[in-house]
């Protein structure tokens, strides 16, 4: 029947759209990673922009189930500590929003790594997440620290 054909066409179109999205995320990851690597210490690119790039990269990595580069995240953390401690830039609110997202995505990377049995990597991601959270708000930092304590005790993990 016509309804059956339309339903099958809709299924194929949706499957194609989902495949394109996965391909697009893969392309974004492959494109953006070397750009972040090259520019994480380049202060000609503002902090907000580089945080936006990293947030997009982490989001794609999580969606595709890949572990992204922890060193990129740690290098960016070092870069933005000082500007957020002295908030006199016009886009501080936007930057803090990106930092909150990076903290959340880093936390999720940590949990995913721990679930995969990569406990040391998972702990490092969670530690980095808590450090990003401290730049955003004391409340988020405390919340993630409590989650860490719960996760660590249930998975028998330790970090100082």
PDB file of C-alpha atoms in Angstrom:
ATOM      1  CA  UNK A   1       0.000   0.000   0.000  1.00  0.00           C
ATOM      2  CA  UNK A   2       0.994   3.623  -0.397  1.00  0.00           C
ATOM      3  CA  UNK A   3       1.192   4.142   3.374  1.00  0.00           C
ATOM      4  CA  UNK A   4       3.636   1.247   3.663  1.00  0.00           C
ATOM      5  CA  UNK A   5       5.844   2.668   0.896  1.00  0.00           C
ATOM      6  CA  UNK A   6       5.789   6.136   2.478  1.00  0.00           C
ATOM      7  CA  UNK A   7       6.707   4.649   5.861  1.00  0.00           C
ATOM      8  CA  UNK A   8       9.626   2.763   4.300  1.00  0.00           C
ATOM      9  CA  UNK A   9      10.798   5.915   2.502  1.00  0.00           C
ATOM     10  CA  UNK A  10      10.590   7.816   5.793  1.00  0.00           C
ATOM     11  CA  UNK A  11      12.703   5.132   7.492  1.00  0.00           C
ATOM     12  CA  UNK A  12      15.354   5.310   4.751  1.00  0.00           C
ATOM     13  CA  UNK A  13      15.410   9.135   4.839  1.00  0.00           C
ATOM     14  CA  UNK A  14      15.740   9.185   8.611  1.00  0.00           C
ATOM     15  CA  UNK A  15      18.489   6.544   8.559  1.00  0.00           C
ATOM     16  CA  UNK A  16      20.369   8.567   5.924  1.00  0.00           C
ATOM     17  CA  UNK A  17      20.012  11.760   7.949  1.00  0.00           C
ATOM     18  CA  UNK A  18      21.348  10.018  11.062  1.00  0.00           C
ATOM     19  CA  UNK A  19      24.279   8.606   9.078  1.00  0.00           C
ATOM     20  CA  UNK A  20      25.070  12.084   7.739  1.00  0.00           C
ATOM     21  CA  UNK A  21      25.020  13.440  11.277  1.00  0.00           C
ATOM     22  CA  UNK A  22      27.486  10.788  12.445  1.00  0.00           C
ATOM     23  CA  UNK A  23      29.723  11.469   9.433  1.00  0.00           C
ATOM     24  CA  UNK A  24      29.485  15.202  10.070  1.00  0.00           C
ATOM     25  CA  UNK A  25      30.520  14.771  13.710  1.00  0.00           C
ATOM     26  CA  UNK A  26      33.454  12.637  12.629  1.00  0.00           C
ATOM     27  CA  UNK A  27      34.528  15.287  10.135  1.00  0.00           C
ATOM     28  CA  UNK A  28      34.163  17.990  12.793  1.00  0.00           C
ATOM     29  CA  UNK A  29      36.377  15.993  15.154  1.00  0.00           C
ATOM     30  CA  UNK A  30      39.028  15.374  12.507  1.00  0.00           C
ATOM     31  CA  UNK A  31      39.013  19.037  11.473  1.00  0.00           C
ATOM     32  CA  UNK A  32      38.813  20.731  14.825  1.00  0.00           C
ATOM     33  CA  UNK A  33      41.320  18.645  16.806  1.00  0.00           C
ATOM     34  CA  UNK A  34      44.426  19.826  14.923  1.00  0.00           C
ATOM     35  CA  UNK A  35      43.093  23.397  14.988  1.00  0.00           C
ATOM     36  CA  UNK A  36      42.759  23.255  18.772  1.00  0.00           C
ATOM     37  CA  UNK A  37      46.200  21.625  19.077  1.00  0.00           C
ATOM     38  CA  UNK A  38      47.745  24.370  16.977  1.00  0.00           C
ATOM     39  CA  UNK A  39      45.913  27.263  18.631  1.00  0.00           C
ATOM     40  CA  UNK A  40      45.376  26.395  22.290  1.00  0.00           C
ATOM     41  CA  UNK A  41      48.327  28.616  23.197  1.00  0.00           C
ATOM     42  CA  UNK A  42      47.627  31.212  20.496  1.00  0.00           C
ATOM     43  CA  UNK A  43      46.217  34.284  22.231  1.00  0.00           C
ATOM     44  CA  UNK A  44      45.271  35.868  18.916  1.00  0.00           C
ATOM     45  CA  UNK A  45      42.236  33.580  19.177  1.00  0.00           C
ATOM     46  CA  UNK A  46      40.144  34.653  22.149  1.00  0.00           C
ATOM     47  CA  UNK A  47      39.416  32.367  25.079  1.00  0.00           C
ATOM     48  CA  UNK A  48      35.718  32.147  24.299  1.00  0.00           C
ATOM     49  CA  UNK A  49      36.367  30.936  20.744  1.00  0.00           C
ATOM     50  CA  UNK A  50      38.910  28.272  21.739  1.00  0.00           C
ATOM     51  CA  UNK A  51      36.576  27.074  24.520  1.00  0.00           C
ATOM     52  CA  UNK A  52      33.759  26.902  21.997  1.00  0.00           C
ATOM     53  CA  UNK A  53      35.929  24.748  19.739  1.00  0.00           C
ATOM     54  CA  UNK A  54      36.867  22.411  22.581  1.00  0.00           C
ATOM     55  CA  UNK A  55      33.258  22.114  23.765  1.00  0.00           C
ATOM     56  CA  UNK A  56      32.164  21.176  20.237  1.00  0.00           C
ATOM     57  CA  UNK A  57      35.009  18.668  19.966  1.00  0.00           C
ATOM     58  CA  UNK A  58      34.185  17.035  23.325  1.00  0.00           C
ATOM     59  CA  UNK A  59      30.495  16.918  22.482  1.00  0.00           C
ATOM     60  CA  UNK A  60      31.195  15.147  19.177  1.00  0.00           C
ATOM     61  CA  UNK A  61      33.616  12.725  20.854  1.00  0.00           C
ATOM     62  CA  UNK A  62      31.059  11.759  23.485  1.00  0.00           C
ATOM     63  CA  UNK A  63      28.277  11.388  20.934  1.00  0.00           C
ATOM     64  CA  UNK A  64      30.462   9.093  18.836  1.00  0.00           C
ATOM     65  CA  UNK A  65      31.648   7.150  21.894  1.00  0.00           C
ATOM     66  CA  UNK A  66      35.283   8.173  21.439  1.00  0.00           C
ATOM     67  CA  UNK A  67      37.746   9.239  24.083  1.00  0.00           C
ATOM     68  CA  UNK A  68      39.147  12.635  23.239  1.00  0.00           C
ATOM     69  CA  UNK A  69      42.514  14.131  24.074  1.00  0.00           C
ATOM     70  CA  UNK A  70      42.768  14.914  27.776  1.00  0.00           C
ATOM     71  CA  UNK A  71      45.932  16.960  27.222  1.00  0.00           C
ATOM     72  CA  UNK A  72      44.037  19.469  25.054  1.00  0.00           C
ATOM     73  CA  UNK A  73      41.514  19.987  27.804  1.00  0.00           C
ATOM     74  CA  UNK A  74      44.210  20.363  30.454  1.00  0.00           C
ATOM     75  CA  UNK A  75      46.143  22.871  28.333  1.00  0.00           C
ATOM     76  CA  UNK A  76      43.019  24.943  27.813  1.00  0.00           C
ATOM     77  CA  UNK A  77      42.305  24.829  31.541  1.00  0.00           C
ATOM     78  CA  UNK A  78      45.719  26.373  32.223  1.00  0.00           C
ATOM     79  CA  UNK A  79      45.102  29.038  29.599  1.00  0.00           C
ATOM     80  CA  UNK A  80      41.766  30.250  30.936  1.00  0.00           C
ATOM     81  CA  UNK A  81      42.462  30.166  34.680  1.00  0.00           C
ATOM     82  CA  UNK A  82      43.913  33.677  34.753  1.00  0.00           C
ATOM     83  CA  UNK A  83      41.324  35.485  32.582  1.00  0.00           C
ATOM     84  CA  UNK A  84      38.465  34.004  34.609  1.00  0.00           C
ATOM     85  CA  UNK A  85      40.164  35.011  37.860  1.00  0.00           C
ATOM     86  CA  UNK A  86      40.276  38.609  36.532  1.00  0.00           C
ATOM     87  CA  UNK A  87      36.963  38.948  34.685  1.00  0.00           C
ATOM     88  CA  UNK A  88      37.223  42.227  32.826  1.00  0.00           C
ATOM     89  CA  UNK A  89      36.466  41.006  29.320  1.00  0.00           C
ATOM     90  CA  UNK A  90      33.202  41.664  27.541  1.00  0.00           C
ATOM     91  CA  UNK A  91      32.374  38.002  26.985  1.00  0.00           C
ATOM     92  CA  UNK A  92      33.015  36.649  30.507  1.00  0.00           C
ATOM     93  CA  UNK A  93      29.435  35.345  30.844  1.00  0.00           C
ATOM     94  CA  UNK A  94      29.680  33.526  27.528  1.00  0.00           C
ATOM     95  CA  UNK A  95      33.090  32.148  28.465  1.00  0.00           C
ATOM     96  CA  UNK A  96      31.769  30.897  31.807  1.00  0.00           C
ATOM     97  CA  UNK A  97      28.907  29.157  30.011  1.00  0.00           C
ATOM     98  CA  UNK A  98      31.421  27.370  27.756  1.00  0.00           C
ATOM     99  CA  UNK A  99      33.496  26.449  30.824  1.00  0.00           C
ATOM    100  CA  UNK A 100      30.397  24.948  32.468  1.00  0.00           C
ATOM    101  CA  UNK A 101      29.733  22.858  29.360  1.00  0.00           C
ATOM    102  CA  UNK A 102      33.381  21.727  29.184  1.00  0.00           C
ATOM    103  CA  UNK A 103      33.226  20.734  32.872  1.00  0.00           C
ATOM    104  CA  UNK A 104      30.095  18.674  32.207  1.00  0.00           C
ATOM    105  CA  UNK A 105      31.460  17.047  29.044  1.00  0.00           C
ATOM    106  CA  UNK A 106      34.775  16.308  30.783  1.00  0.00           C
ATOM    107  CA  UNK A 107      32.873  14.693  33.638  1.00  0.00           C
ATOM    108  CA  UNK A 108      30.986  12.519  31.164  1.00  0.00           C
ATOM    109  CA  UNK A 109      34.278  11.530  29.504  1.00  0.00           C
ATOM    110  CA  UNK A 110      35.561  10.504  32.935  1.00  0.00           C
ATOM    111  CA  UNK A 111      32.519   8.414  33.727  1.00  0.00           C
ATOM    112  CA  UNK A 112      32.594   6.768  30.295  1.00  0.00           C
ATOM    113  CA  UNK A 113      36.302   5.953  30.642  1.00  0.00           C
ATOM    114  CA  UNK A 114      35.710   4.470  34.094  1.00  0.00           C
ATOM    115  CA  UNK A 115      32.835   2.342  32.773  1.00  0.00           C
ATOM    116  CA  UNK A 116      35.124   1.062  30.003  1.00  0.00           C
ATOM    117  CA  UNK A 117      37.592  -0.047  32.679  1.00  0.00           C
ATOM    118  CA  UNK A 118      40.043   2.811  32.036  1.00  0.00           C
ATOM    119  CA  UNK A 119      39.992   3.921  35.674  1.00  0.00           C
ATOM    120  CA  UNK A 120      43.159   6.041  35.642  1.00  0.00           C
ATOM    121  CA  UNK A 121      41.978   7.976  32.589  1.00  0.00           C
ATOM    122  CA  UNK A 122      38.501   8.282  34.067  1.00  0.00           C
ATOM    123  CA  UNK A 123      39.918   9.715  37.275  1.00  0.00           C
ATOM    124  CA  UNK A 124      42.007  12.226  35.315  1.00  0.00           C
ATOM    125  CA  UNK A 125      38.970  13.378  33.335  1.00  0.00           C
ATOM    126  CA  UNK A 126      36.883  13.765  36.501  1.00  0.00           C
ATOM    127  CA  UNK A 127      39.699  15.720  38.207  1.00  0.00           C
ATOM    128  CA  UNK A 128      39.935  18.028  35.179  1.00  0.00           C
ATOM    129  CA  UNK A 129      36.157  18.424  35.194  1.00  0.00           C
ATOM    130  CA  UNK A 130      36.190  19.516  38.828  1.00  0.00           C
ATOM    131  CA  UNK A 131      38.964  22.019  38.062  1.00  0.00           C
ATOM    132  CA  UNK A 132      36.906  23.498  35.205  1.00  0.00           C
ATOM    133  CA  UNK A 133      33.854  23.585  37.479  1.00  0.00           C
ATOM    134  CA  UNK A 134      35.827  25.576  40.066  1.00  0.00           C
ATOM    135  CA  UNK A 135      36.289  28.297  37.438  1.00  0.00           C
ATOM    136  CA  UNK A 136      32.552  28.380  36.804  1.00  0.00           C
ATOM    137  CA  UNK A 137      31.018  28.238  40.280  1.00  0.00           C
ATOM    138  CA  UNK A 138      31.605  26.909  43.764  1.00  0.00           C
ATOM    139  CA  UNK A 139      28.211  25.198  43.551  1.00  0.00           C
ATOM    140  CA  UNK A 140      29.112  23.170  40.447  1.00  0.00           C
ATOM    141  CA  UNK A 141      32.510  22.301  41.892  1.00  0.00           C
ATOM    142  CA  UNK A 142      30.885  21.052  45.116  1.00  0.00           C
ATOM    143  CA  UNK A 143      28.252  19.117  43.179  1.00  0.00           C
ATOM    144  CA  UNK A 144      30.868  17.345  41.041  1.00  0.00           C
ATOM    145  CA  UNK A 145      33.055  16.690  44.089  1.00  0.00           C
ATOM    146  CA  UNK A 146      30.098  14.980  45.793  1.00  0.00           C
ATOM    147  CA  UNK A 147      29.422  12.948  42.641  1.00  0.00           C
ATOM    148  CA  UNK A 148      33.105  12.015  42.539  1.00  0.00           C
ATOM    149  CA  UNK A 149      33.030  10.856  46.156  1.00  0.00           C
ATOM    150  CA  UNK A 150      30.015   8.693  45.384  1.00  0.00           C
ATOM    151  CA  UNK A 151      31.528   7.299  42.168  1.00  0.00           C
ATOM    152  CA  UNK A 152      34.910   6.716  43.765  1.00  0.00           C
ATOM    153  CA  UNK A 153      33.495   4.796  46.696  1.00  0.00           C
ATOM    154  CA  UNK A 154      31.264   2.621  44.526  1.00  0.00           C
ATOM    155  CA  UNK A 155      34.035   1.889  41.995  1.00  0.00           C
ATOM    156  CA  UNK A 156      36.835   1.777  44.577  1.00  0.00           C
ATOM    157  CA  UNK A 157      38.683   4.688  42.968  1.00  0.00           C
ATOM    158  CA  UNK A 158      40.975   7.122  44.719  1.00  0.00           C
ATOM    159  CA  UNK A 159      42.452  10.465  43.879  1.00  0.00           C
ATOM    160  CA  UNK A 160      43.876  13.205  46.018  1.00  0.00           C
TER     161      UNK A 160
END
